[in-house]
Short mmCIF file of C-alpha atoms in Angstrom, two decimals:
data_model
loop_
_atom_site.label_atom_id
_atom_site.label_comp_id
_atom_site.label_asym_id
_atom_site.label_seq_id
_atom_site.Cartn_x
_atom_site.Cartn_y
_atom_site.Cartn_z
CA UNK A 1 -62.67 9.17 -7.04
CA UNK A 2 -61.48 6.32 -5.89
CA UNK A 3 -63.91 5.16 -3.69
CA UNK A 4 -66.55 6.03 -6.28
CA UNK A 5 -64.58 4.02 -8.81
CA UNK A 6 -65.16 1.18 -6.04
CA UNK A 7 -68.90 2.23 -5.64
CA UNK A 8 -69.27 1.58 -9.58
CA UNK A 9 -67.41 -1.58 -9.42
CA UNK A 10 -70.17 -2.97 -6.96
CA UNK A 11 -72.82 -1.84 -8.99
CA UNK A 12 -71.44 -3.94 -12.02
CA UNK A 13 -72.36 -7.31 -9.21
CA UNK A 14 -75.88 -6.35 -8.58
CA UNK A 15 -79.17 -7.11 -9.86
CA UNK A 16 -80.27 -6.07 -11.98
CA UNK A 17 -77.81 -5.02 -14.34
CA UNK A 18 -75.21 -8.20 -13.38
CA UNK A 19 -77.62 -10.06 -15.87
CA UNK A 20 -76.26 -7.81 -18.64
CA UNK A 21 -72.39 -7.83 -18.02
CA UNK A 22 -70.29 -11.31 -19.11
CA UNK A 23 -68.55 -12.58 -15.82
CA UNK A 24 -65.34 -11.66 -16.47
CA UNK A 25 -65.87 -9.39 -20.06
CA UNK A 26 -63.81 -7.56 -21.28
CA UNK A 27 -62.67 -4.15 -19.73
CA UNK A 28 -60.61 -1.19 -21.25
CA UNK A 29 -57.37 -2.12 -19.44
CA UNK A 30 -55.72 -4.67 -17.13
CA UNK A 31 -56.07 -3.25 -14.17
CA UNK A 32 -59.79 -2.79 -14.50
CA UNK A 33 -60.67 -5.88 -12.45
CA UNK A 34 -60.65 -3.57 -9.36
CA UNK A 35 -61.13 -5.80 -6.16
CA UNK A 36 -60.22 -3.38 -3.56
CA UNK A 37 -58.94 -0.01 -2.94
CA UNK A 38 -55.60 -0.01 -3.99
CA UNK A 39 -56.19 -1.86 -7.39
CA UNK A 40 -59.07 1.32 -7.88
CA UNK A 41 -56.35 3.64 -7.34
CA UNK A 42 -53.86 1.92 -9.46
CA UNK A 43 -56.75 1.78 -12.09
CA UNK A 44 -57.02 5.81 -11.65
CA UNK A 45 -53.67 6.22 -11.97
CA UNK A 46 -53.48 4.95 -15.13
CA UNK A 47 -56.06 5.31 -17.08
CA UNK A 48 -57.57 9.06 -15.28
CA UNK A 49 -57.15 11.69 -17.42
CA UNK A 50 -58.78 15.65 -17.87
CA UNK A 51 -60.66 17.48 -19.80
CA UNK A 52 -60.67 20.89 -20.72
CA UNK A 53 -62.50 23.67 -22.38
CA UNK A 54 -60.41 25.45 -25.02
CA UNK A 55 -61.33 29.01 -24.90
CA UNK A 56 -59.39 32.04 -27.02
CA UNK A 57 -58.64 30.01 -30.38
CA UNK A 58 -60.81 32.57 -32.24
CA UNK A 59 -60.99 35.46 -29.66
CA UNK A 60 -63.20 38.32 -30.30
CA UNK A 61 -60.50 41.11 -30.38
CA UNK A 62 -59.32 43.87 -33.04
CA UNK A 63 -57.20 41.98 -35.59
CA UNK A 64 -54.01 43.88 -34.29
CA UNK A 65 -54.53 42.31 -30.98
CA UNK A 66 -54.45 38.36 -32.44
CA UNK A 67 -58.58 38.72 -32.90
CA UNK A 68 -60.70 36.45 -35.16
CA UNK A 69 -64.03 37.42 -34.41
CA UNK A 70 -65.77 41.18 -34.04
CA UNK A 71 -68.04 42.32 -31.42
CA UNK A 72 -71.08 41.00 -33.63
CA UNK A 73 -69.77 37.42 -33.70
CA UNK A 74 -68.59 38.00 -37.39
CA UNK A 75 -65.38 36.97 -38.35
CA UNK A 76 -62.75 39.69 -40.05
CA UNK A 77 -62.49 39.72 -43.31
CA UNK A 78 -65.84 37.69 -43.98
CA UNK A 79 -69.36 39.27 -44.89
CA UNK A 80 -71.45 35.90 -43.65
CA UNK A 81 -69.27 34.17 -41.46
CA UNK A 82 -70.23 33.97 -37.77
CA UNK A 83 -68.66 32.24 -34.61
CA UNK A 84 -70.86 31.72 -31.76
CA UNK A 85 -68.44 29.18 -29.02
CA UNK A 86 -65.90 29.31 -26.37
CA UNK A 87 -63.28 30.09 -29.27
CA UNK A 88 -64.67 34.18 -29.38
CA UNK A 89 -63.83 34.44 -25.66
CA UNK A 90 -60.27 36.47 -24.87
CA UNK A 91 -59.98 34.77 -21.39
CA UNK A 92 -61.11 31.29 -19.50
CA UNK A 93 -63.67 31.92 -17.24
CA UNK A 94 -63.94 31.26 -13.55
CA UNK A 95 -67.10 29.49 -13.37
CA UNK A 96 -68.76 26.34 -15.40
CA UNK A 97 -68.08 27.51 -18.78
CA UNK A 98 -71.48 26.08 -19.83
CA UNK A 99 -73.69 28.55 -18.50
CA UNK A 100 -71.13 31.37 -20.37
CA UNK A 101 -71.93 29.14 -23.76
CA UNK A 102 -75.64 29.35 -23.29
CA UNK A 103 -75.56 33.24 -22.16
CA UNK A 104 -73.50 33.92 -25.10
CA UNK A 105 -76.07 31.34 -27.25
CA UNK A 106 -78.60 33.49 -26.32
CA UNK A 107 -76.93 36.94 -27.08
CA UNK A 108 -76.03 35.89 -30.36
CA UNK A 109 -79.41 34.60 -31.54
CA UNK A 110 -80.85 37.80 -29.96
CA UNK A 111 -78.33 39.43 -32.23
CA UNK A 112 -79.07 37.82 -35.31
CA UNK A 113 -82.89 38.13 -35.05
CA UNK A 114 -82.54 41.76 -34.83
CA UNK A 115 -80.09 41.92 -37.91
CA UNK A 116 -82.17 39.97 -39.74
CA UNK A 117 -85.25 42.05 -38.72
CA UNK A 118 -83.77 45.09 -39.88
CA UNK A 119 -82.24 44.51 -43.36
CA UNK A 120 -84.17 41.64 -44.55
CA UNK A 121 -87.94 41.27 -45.53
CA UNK A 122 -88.47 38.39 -43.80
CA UNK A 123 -90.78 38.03 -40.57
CA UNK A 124 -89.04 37.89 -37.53
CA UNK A 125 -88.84 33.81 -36.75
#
């Protein structure tokens, strides 16, 4: 990271985007002048931090178990109410959670389009 931090950093002096920065401007902290390794690695220090992808806050279980959400994405005790996110998932998974999102995504509108097919007399959209 650091060395990418110090990759950026020489970016910011180059043409052609050092004709849209202020010499000198303002930066989110005052060690963000970084002129060599260690200041880039004081910078991370400080200022790095993660991010995360909450999973379980609404986990499709039975009620007894802590659940929120049923099998068909419908929340208990709710006739309408649907959850389609990382909440409805019991456990984190291993991989990139994003391609979990857009499988589930995809389930669900699946899902959906057949419900609505089958008790409504709407065409299928």
């Amino acid at each position: 990271m650091t060395r990418n931090l110090l990759d950026v950093e020489k970016l910011h002096k180059a043409e052609p985007l050092l004709r849209f920065l202020k010499p000198n401007g303002r930066r989110n902290h005052p060690n963000a002048f970084i002129t060599n390794f260690g200041s880039a690695k004081q910078y991370l220090h400080d200022t790095a931090t993660t991010t995360y992808h909450p999973c379980g806050t609404a986990a499709m279980l039975p009620p007894k178990q802590g659940g929120v959400v049923y099998e068909k994405l419908r929340v208990h005790g709710t006739t309408n109410l649907r959850v389609c996110d990382t909440s409805i998932l019991p456990l984190i998974t291993v991989a990139n959670i994003m391609s979990t999102v857009h499988a589930m995504a995809e389930r669900a509108q699946i899902s959906l389009r057949r419900m609505r097919k089958s008790h409504l007399a709407f065409p299928s959209w």
